[in-house]
Short mmCIF file of C-alpha atoms in Angstrom, two decimals:
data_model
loop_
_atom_site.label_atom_id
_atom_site.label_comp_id
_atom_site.label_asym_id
_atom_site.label_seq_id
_atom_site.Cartn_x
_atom_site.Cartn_y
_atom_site.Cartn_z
CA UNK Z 27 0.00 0.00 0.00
CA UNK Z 28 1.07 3.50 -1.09
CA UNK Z 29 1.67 6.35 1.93
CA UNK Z 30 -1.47 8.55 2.25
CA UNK Z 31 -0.54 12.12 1.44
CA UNK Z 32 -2.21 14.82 3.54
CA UNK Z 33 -2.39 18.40 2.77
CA UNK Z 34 -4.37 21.35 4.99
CA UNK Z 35 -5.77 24.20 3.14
CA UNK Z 36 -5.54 27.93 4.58
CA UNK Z 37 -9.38 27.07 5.74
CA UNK Z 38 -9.08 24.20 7.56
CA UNK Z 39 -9.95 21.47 5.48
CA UNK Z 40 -7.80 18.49 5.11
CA UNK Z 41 -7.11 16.21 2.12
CA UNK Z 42 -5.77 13.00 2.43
CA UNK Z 43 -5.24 10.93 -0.78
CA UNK Z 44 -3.60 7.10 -1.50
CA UNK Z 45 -3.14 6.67 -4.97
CA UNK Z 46 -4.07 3.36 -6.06
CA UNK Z 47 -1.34 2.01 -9.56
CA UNK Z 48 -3.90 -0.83 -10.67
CA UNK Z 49 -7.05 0.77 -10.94
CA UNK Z 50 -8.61 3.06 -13.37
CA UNK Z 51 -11.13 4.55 -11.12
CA UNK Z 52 -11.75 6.88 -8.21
CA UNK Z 53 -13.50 7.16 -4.66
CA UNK Z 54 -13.63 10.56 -3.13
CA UNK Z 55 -16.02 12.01 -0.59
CA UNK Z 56 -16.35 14.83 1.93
CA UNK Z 57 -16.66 13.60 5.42
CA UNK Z 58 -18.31 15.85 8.21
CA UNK Z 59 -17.26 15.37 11.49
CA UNK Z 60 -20.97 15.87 12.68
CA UNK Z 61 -23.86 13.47 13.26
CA UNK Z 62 -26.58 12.41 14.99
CA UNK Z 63 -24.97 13.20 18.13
CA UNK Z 64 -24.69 16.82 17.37
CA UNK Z 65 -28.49 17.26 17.51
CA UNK Z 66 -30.91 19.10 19.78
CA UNK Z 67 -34.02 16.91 20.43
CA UNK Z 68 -36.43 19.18 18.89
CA UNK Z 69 -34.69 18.34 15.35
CA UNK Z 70 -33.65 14.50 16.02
CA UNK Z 71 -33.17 13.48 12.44
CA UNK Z 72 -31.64 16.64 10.73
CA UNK Z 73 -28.57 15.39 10.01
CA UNK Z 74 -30.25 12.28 8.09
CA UNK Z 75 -32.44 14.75 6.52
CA UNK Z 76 -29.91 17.26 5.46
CA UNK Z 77 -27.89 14.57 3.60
CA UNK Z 78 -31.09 13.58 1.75
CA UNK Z 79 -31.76 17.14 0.76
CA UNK Z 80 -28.01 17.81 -0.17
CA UNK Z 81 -29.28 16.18 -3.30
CA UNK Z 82 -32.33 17.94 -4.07
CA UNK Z 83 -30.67 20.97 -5.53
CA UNK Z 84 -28.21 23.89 -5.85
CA UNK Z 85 -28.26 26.89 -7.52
CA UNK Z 86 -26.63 25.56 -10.36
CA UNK Z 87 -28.25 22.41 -10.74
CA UNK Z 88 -31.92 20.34 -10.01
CA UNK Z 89 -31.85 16.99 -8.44
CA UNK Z 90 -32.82 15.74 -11.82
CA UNK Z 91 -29.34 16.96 -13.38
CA UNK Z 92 -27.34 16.10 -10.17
CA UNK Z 93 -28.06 12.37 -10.89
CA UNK Z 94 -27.95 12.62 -14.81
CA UNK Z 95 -24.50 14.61 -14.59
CA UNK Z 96 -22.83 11.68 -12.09
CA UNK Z 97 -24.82 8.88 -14.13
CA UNK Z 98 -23.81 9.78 -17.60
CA UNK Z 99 -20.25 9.37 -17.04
CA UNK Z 100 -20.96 6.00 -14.66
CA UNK Z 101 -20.18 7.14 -11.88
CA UNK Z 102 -21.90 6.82 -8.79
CA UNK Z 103 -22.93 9.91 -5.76
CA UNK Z 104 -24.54 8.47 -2.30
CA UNK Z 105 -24.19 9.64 1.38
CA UNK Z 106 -24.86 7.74 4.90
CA UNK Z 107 -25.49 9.63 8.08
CA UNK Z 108 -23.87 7.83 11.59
CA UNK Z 109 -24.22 9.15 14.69
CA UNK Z 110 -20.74 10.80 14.88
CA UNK Z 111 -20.21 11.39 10.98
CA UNK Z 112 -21.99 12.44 7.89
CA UNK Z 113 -20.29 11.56 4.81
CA UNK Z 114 -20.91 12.51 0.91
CA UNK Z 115 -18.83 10.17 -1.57
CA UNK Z 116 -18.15 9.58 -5.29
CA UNK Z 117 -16.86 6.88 -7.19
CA UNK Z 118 -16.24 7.71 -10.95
CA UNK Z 119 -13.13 6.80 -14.01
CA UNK Z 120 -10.47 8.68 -13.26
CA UNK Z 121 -11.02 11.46 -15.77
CA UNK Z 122 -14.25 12.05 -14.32
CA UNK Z 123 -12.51 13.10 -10.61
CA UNK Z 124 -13.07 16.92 -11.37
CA UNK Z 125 -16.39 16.50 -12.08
CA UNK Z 126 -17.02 14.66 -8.55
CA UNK Z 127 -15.53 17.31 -6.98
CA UNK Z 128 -17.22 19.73 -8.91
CA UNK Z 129 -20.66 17.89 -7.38
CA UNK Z 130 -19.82 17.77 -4.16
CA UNK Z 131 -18.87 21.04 -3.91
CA UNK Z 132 -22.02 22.33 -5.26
CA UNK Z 133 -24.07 20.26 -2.99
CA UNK Z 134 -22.61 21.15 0.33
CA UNK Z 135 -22.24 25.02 -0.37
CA UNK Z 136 -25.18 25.56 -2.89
CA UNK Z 137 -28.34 23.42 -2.05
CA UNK Z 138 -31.08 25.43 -2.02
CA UNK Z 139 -33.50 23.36 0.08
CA UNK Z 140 -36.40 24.04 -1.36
CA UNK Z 141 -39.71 23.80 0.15
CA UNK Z 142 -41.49 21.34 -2.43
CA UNK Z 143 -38.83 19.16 -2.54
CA UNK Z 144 -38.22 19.14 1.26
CA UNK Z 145 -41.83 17.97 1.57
CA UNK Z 146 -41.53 15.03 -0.91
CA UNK Z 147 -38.53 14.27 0.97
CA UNK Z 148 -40.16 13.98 4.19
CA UNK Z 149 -42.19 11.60 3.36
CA UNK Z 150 -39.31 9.77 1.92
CA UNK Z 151 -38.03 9.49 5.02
CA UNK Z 152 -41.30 9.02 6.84
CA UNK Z 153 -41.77 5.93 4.76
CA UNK Z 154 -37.75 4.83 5.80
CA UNK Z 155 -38.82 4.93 9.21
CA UNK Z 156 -41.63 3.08 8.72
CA UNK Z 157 -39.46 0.40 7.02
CA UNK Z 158 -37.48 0.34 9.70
CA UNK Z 159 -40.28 -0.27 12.31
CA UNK Z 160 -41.57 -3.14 10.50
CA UNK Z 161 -37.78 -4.58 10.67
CA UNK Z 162 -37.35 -6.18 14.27
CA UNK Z 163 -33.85 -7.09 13.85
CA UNK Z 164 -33.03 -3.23 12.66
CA UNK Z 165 -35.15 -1.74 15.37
CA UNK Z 166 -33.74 -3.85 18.22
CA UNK Z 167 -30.42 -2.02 17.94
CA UNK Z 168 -32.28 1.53 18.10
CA UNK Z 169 -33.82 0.46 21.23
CA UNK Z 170 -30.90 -1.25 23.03
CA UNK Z 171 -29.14 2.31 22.33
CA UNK Z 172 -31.80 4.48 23.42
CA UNK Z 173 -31.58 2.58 26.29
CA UNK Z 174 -27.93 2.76 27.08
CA UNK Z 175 -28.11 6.80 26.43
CA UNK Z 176 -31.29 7.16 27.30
CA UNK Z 177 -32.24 11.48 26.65
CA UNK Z 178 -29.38 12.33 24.93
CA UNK Z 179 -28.04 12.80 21.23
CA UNK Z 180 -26.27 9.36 21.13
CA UNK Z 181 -29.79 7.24 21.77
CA UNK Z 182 -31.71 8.84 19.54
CA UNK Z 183 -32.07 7.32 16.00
CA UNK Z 184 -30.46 8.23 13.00
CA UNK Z 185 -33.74 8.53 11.21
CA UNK Z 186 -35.52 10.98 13.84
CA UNK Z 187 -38.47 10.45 14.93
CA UNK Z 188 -41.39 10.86 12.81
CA UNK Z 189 -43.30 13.31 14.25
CA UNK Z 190 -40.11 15.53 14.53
CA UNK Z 191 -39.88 14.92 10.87
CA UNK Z 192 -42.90 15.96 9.32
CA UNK Z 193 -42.54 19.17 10.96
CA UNK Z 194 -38.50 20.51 10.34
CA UNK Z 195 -38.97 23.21 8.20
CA UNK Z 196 -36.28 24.99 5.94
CA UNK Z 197 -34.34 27.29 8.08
CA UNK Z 198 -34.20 24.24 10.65
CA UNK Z 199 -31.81 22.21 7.94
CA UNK Z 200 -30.34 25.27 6.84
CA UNK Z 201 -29.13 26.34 10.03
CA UNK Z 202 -28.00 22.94 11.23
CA UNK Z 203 -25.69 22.85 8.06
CA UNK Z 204 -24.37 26.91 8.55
CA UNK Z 205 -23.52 25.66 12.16
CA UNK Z 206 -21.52 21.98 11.75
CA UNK Z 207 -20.17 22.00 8.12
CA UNK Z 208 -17.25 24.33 8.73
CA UNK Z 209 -14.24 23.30 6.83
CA UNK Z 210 -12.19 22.82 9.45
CA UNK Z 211 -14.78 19.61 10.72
CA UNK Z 212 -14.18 18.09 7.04
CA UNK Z 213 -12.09 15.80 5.08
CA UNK Z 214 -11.75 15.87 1.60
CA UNK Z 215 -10.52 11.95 1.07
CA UNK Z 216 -9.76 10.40 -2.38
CA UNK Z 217 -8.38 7.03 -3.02
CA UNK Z 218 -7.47 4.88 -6.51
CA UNK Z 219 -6.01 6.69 -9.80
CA UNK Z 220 -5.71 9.63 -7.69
CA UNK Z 221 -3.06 12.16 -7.64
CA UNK Z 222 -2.06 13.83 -4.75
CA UNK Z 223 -1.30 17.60 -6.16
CA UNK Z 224 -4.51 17.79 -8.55
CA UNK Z 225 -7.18 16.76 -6.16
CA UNK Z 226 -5.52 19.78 -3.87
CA UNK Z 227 -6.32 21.86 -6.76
CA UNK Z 228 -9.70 20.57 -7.51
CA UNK Z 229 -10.08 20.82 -3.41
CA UNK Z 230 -8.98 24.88 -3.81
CA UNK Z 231 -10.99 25.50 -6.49
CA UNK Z 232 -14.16 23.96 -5.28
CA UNK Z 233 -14.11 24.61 -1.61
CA UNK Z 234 -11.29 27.22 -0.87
CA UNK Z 235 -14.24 29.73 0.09
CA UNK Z 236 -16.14 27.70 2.47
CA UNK Z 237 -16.10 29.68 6.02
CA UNK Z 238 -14.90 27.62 8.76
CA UNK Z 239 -17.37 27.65 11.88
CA UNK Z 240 -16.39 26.69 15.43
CA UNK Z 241 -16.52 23.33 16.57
CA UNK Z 242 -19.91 23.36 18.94
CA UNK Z 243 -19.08 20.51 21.31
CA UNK Z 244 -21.24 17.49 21.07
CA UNK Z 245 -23.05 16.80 24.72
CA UNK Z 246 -21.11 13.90 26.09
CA UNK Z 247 -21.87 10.29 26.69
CA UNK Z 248 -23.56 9.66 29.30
CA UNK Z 249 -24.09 5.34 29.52
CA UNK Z 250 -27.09 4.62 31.73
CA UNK Z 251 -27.88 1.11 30.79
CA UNK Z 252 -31.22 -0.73 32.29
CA UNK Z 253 -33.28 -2.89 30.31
CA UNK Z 254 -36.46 -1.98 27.70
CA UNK Z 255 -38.84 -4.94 26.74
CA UNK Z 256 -41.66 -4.40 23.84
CA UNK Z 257 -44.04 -7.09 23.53
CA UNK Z 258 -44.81 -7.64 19.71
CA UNK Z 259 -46.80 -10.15 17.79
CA UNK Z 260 -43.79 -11.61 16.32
CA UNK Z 261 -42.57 -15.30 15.25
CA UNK Z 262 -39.35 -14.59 16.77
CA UNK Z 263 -37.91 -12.86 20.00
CA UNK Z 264 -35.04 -10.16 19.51
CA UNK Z 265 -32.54 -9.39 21.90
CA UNK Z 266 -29.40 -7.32 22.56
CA UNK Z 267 -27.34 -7.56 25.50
CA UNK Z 268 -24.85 -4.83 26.00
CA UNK Z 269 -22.17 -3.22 28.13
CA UNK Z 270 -20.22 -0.03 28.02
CA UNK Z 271 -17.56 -0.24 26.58
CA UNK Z 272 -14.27 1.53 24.63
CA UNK Z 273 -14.01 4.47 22.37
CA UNK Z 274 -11.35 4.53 19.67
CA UNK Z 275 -8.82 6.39 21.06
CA UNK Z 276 -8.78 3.97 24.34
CA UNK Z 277 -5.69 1.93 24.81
CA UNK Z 278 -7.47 -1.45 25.08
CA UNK Z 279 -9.46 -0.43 21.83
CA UNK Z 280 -7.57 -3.90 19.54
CA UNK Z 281 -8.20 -5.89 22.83
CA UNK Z 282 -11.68 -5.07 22.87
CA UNK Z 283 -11.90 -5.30 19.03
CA UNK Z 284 -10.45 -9.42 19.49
CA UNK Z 285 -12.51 -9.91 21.73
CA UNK Z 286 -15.92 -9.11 19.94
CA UNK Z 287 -14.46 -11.11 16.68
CA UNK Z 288 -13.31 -14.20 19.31
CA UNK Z 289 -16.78 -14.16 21.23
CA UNK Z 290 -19.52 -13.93 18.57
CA UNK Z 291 -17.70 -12.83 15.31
CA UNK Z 292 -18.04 -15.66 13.08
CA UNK Z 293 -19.01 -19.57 12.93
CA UNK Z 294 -15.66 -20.26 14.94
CA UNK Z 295 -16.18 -18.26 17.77
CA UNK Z 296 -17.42 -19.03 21.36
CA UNK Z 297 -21.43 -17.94 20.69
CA UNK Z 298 -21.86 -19.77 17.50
CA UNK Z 299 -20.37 -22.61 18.74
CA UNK Z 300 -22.03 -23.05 21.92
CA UNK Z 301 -25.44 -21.43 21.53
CA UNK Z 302 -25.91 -21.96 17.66
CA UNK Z 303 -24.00 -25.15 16.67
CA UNK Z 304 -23.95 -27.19 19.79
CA UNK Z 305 -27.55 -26.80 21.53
CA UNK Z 306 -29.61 -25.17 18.75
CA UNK Z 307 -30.82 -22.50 20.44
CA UNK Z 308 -30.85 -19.83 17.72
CA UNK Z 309 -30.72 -19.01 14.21
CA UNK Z 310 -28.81 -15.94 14.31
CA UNK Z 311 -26.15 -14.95 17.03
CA UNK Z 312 -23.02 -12.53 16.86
CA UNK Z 313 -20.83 -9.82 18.87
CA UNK Z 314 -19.85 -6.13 18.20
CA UNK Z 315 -18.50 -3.31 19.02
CA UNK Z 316 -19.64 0.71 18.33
CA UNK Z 317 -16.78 2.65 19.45
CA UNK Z 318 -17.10 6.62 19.65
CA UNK Z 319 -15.26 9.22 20.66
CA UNK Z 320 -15.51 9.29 24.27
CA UNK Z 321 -16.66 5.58 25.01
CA UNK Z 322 -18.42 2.95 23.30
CA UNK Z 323 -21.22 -0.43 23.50
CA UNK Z 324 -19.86 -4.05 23.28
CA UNK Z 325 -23.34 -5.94 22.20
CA UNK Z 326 -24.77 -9.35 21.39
CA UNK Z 327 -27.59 -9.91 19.19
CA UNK Z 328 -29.49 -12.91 19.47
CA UNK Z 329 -32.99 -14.03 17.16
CA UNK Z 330 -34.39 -17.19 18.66
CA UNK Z 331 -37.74 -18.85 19.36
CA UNK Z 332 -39.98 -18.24 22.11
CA UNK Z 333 -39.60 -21.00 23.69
CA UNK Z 334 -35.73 -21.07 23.54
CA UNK Z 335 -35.26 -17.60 24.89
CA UNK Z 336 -35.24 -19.43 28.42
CA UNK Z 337 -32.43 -21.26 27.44
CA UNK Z 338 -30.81 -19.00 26.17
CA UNK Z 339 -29.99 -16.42 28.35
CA UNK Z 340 -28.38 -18.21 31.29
CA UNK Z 341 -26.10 -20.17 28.20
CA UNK Z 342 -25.33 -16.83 26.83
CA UNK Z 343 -24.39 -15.39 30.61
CA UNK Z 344 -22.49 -18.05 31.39
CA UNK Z 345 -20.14 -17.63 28.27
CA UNK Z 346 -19.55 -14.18 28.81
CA UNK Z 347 -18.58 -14.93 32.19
CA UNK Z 348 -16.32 -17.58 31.59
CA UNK Z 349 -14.58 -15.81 28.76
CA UNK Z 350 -12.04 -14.07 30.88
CA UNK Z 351 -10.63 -17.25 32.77
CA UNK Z 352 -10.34 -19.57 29.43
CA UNK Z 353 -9.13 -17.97 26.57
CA UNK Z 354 -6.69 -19.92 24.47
CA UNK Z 355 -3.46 -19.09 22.63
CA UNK Z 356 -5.23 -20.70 19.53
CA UNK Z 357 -7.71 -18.66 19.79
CA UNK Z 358 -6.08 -15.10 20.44
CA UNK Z 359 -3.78 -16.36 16.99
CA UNK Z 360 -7.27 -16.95 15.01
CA UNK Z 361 -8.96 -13.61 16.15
CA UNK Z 362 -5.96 -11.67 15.15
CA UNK Z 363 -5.66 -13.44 11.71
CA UNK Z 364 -9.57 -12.56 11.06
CA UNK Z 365 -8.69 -9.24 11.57
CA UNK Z 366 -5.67 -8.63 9.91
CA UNK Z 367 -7.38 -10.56 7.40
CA UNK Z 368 -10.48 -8.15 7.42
CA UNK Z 369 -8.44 -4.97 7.43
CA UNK Z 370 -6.48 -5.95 4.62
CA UNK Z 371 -9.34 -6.98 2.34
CA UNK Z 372 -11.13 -4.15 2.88
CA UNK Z 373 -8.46 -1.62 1.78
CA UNK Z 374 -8.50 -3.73 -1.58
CA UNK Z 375 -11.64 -1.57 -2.58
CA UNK Z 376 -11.08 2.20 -3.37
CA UNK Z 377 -14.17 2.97 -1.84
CA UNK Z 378 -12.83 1.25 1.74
CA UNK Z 379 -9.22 2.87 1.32
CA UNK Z 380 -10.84 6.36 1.09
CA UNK Z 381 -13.42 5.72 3.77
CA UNK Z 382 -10.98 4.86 6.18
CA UNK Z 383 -8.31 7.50 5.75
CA UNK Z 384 -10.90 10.00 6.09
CA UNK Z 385 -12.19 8.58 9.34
CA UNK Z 386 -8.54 7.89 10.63
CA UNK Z 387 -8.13 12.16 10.20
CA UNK Z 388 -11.55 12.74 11.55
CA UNK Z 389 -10.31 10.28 15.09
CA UNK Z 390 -6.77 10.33 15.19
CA UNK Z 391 -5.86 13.76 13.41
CA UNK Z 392 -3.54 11.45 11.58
CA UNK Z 393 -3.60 8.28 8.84
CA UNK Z 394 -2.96 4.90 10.34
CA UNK Z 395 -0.95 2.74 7.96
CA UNK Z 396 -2.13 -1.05 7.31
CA UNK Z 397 1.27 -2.00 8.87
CA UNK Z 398 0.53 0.11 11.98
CA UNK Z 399 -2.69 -1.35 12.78
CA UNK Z 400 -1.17 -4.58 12.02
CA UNK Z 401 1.16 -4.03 14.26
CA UNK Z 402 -1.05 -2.46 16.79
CA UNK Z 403 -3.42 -6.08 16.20
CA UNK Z 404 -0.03 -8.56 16.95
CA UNK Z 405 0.79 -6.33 19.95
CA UNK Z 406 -2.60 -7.70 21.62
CA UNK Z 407 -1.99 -10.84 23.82
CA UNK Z 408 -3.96 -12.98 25.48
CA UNK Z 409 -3.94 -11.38 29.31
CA UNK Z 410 -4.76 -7.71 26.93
CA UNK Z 411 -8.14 -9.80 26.00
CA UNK Z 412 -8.74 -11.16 29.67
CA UNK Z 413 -8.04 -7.63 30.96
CA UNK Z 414 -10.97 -5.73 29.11
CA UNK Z 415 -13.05 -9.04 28.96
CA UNK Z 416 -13.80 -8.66 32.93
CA UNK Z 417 -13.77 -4.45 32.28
CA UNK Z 418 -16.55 -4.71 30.21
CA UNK Z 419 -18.93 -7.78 31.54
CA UNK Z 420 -18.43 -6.56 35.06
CA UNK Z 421 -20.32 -3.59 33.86
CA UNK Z 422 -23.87 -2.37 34.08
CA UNK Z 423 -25.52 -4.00 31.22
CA UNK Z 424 -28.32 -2.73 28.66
CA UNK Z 425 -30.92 -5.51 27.77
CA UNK Z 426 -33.05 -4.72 24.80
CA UNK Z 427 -35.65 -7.23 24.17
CA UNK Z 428 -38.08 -7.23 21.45
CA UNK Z 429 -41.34 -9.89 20.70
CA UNK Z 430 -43.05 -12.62 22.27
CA UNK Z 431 -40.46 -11.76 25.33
CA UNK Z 432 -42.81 -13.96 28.29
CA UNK Z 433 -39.75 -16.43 28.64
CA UNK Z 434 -37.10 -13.51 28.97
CA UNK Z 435 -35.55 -13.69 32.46
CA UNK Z 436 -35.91 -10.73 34.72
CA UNK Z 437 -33.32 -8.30 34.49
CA UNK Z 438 -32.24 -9.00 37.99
CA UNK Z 439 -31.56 -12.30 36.81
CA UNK Z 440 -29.58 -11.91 34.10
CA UNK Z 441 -27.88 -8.90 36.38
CA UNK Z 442 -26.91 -11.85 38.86
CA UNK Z 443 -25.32 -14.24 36.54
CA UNK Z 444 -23.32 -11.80 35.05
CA UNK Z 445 -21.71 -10.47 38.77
CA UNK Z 446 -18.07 -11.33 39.15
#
């Protein structure tokens, strides 16, 4: 892999680039260090909603001619919204790079939000969040984090809520962007036939003017944990278990990262194993992590029957609590092969490689090299993995619990098997 090249222009905004020899295309994007997190209540959703209407139109172009202009040369223009980040992204031939630029410029300094379109777009939405309510394995995860962060920007869903939604007007989406998208909170990140120099000019040319804004702090995590159960005519009962956990910037952040992939991240590890494979209990069981800036979630997901979920959750206690005391040396080897392995195929895509450099400067201030995070991966040994595996499950947990949830033991229950 090439060195990432990162320049600063006079207004803040940084540009990091990794030029790709073998390829013949390009990924480039604007990410905004601003999310969901950055909200007041009274707009949950406005950062979702601003992305949608970023493509709605400028002053220079309609929505119509935004997707015809990236279309007729191939290329491709999306955006996702996180709760820490809001990215914007490209991928397009390489002679087509000004052009991307040229678009994403326009939409994050020109849109004009206008009022038709932001109605039709509300109801877009209205009918995503819909979607998402009739998905019990999506919604689970908004409810296990509204419970750990219960009344604060970092519970509250993506989406918004959707009687916040039908009612942001204009100015609301307008102001939210004047007061988060200075350039100083954004990377410009490019990966593939790139070159370094030209998408600085490009990056002059097409955002040189935009006003930096100061950062306004995002209100800070605040785990509370505590359980939520929502009875629901389903076939199927969903569950997350959760603790707090790390952020990235936390020293034990690898540890904690082998340890998710070792306990439920694949059909080798402990959960699958034990829960899936040897006693049947569910059809779908895995680990993970959500790291943020200032802390983080370690989580298990479980789908299983109603009459299973009895079963289940002293088998899936137990596990957790064991893990410390009975790791292997084969096992710490396999986790940090997945990973390593994971990393590296990732940054075989253009699209990866310029996702991650961006969020690297957006964390770190810095890009992390494949062979540092390598490095920082084999540096992980097994006591590293025992160490943050009694940190996190002797913490308060967050149960989320979601369908025919009779056979769900009481949260004091599941408290009590999970006490050192």
């Amino acid at each position: 892999m090439s060195v990432p090249q990162v320049t600063t222009l006079p207004n803040g905004l940084r540009i990091v680039t990794d030029r790709m020899a073998a390829v013949e295309t390009a990924s480039i994007g604007i990410w905004v260090d601003v999310g969901t997190r950055n909200e007041p209540a009274e707009i949950n959703g406005v950062a979702h909603l601003l992305e949608h209407m970023a493509f709605k139109g400028t002053e220079r172009r309609s929505a119509r001619a935004i997707a015809e202009e990236i279309e007729n040369v191939g290329g491709h223009l999306n955006a996702y919204t996180s709760r820490e980040h809001t990215a914007y992204y490209a991928r397009v031939l390489k002679d087509d790079v000004p052009l991307a630029v040229d678009l994403l410029s326009d939409i994050l300094q020109h849109s004009v939000f206008d009022a038709e379109e932001l109605q039709r777009e509300r109801t877009v939405i209205l009918q995503e969040i819909g979607q998402a309510l009739d998905t019990p394995d999506d919604l689970i995860f908004d409810i296990f984090q509204e419970q750990a962060y219960p009344d604060q920007g970092l519970g509250r869903p993506v989406l918004g809520q959707a009687e916040i939604i039908r009612t942001i007007g204009r100015g609301a989406v307008a102001d939210y962007m004047r007061a988060h998208y200075g350039a100083s909170r954004m990377v410009l990140s490019a990966a593939g036939a790139v070159d370094h120099e030209r998408i600085v000019e490009l990056a002059a040319e097409g955002f040189g003017g935009l006003a930096d804004q100061p950062a306004i702090p995002a209100e800070a995590a605040r785990y509370t944990g505590g359980e939520q159960r929502d009875e629901k005519d389903l076939e199927q009962v969903h569950l997350v278990l959760g603790f707090p956990a790390v952020g990235y910037t936390d020293p034990d952040y690898y540890a904690a990262s082998l340890l998710s992939t070792l306990v439920g991240g694949g059909a080798s590890s402990r959960l699958f194993q034990e829960i899936r494979e040897k006693r049947g209990l569910v059809y779908s069981i895995y680990a993970f992590g959500a790291a943020y800036e200032d802390g983080g979630l370690f989580g298990i997901y479980a789908g299983t029957g109603e009459d299973e979920v009895a079963e289940l959750m002293p088998v899936l206690c137990d596990e957790l609590v064991r893990t410390a005391d009975t790791l292997t040396e084969a096992e710490i080897a396999r986790t940090r092969a997945q990973l390593k392995a994971s990393l590296l195929m990732g940054l075989e895509s253009s699209s990866s490689r310029a996702e991650h450099f961006a969020n690297h400067l957006l964390i770190h201030g810095r890009p992390l090299s494949s062979p540092e995070i390598v490095g920082l991966i084999d540096a992980v040994d097994r006591d590293a993995v025992a160490r943050v595996a009694r940190r996190i499950f002797a913490a308060p947990p967050t149960l989320a619990a979601l369908g025919p949830i009779g056979r769900v033991e009481s949260f004091d229950r599941i408290t009590g098997r999970l006490a050192p």
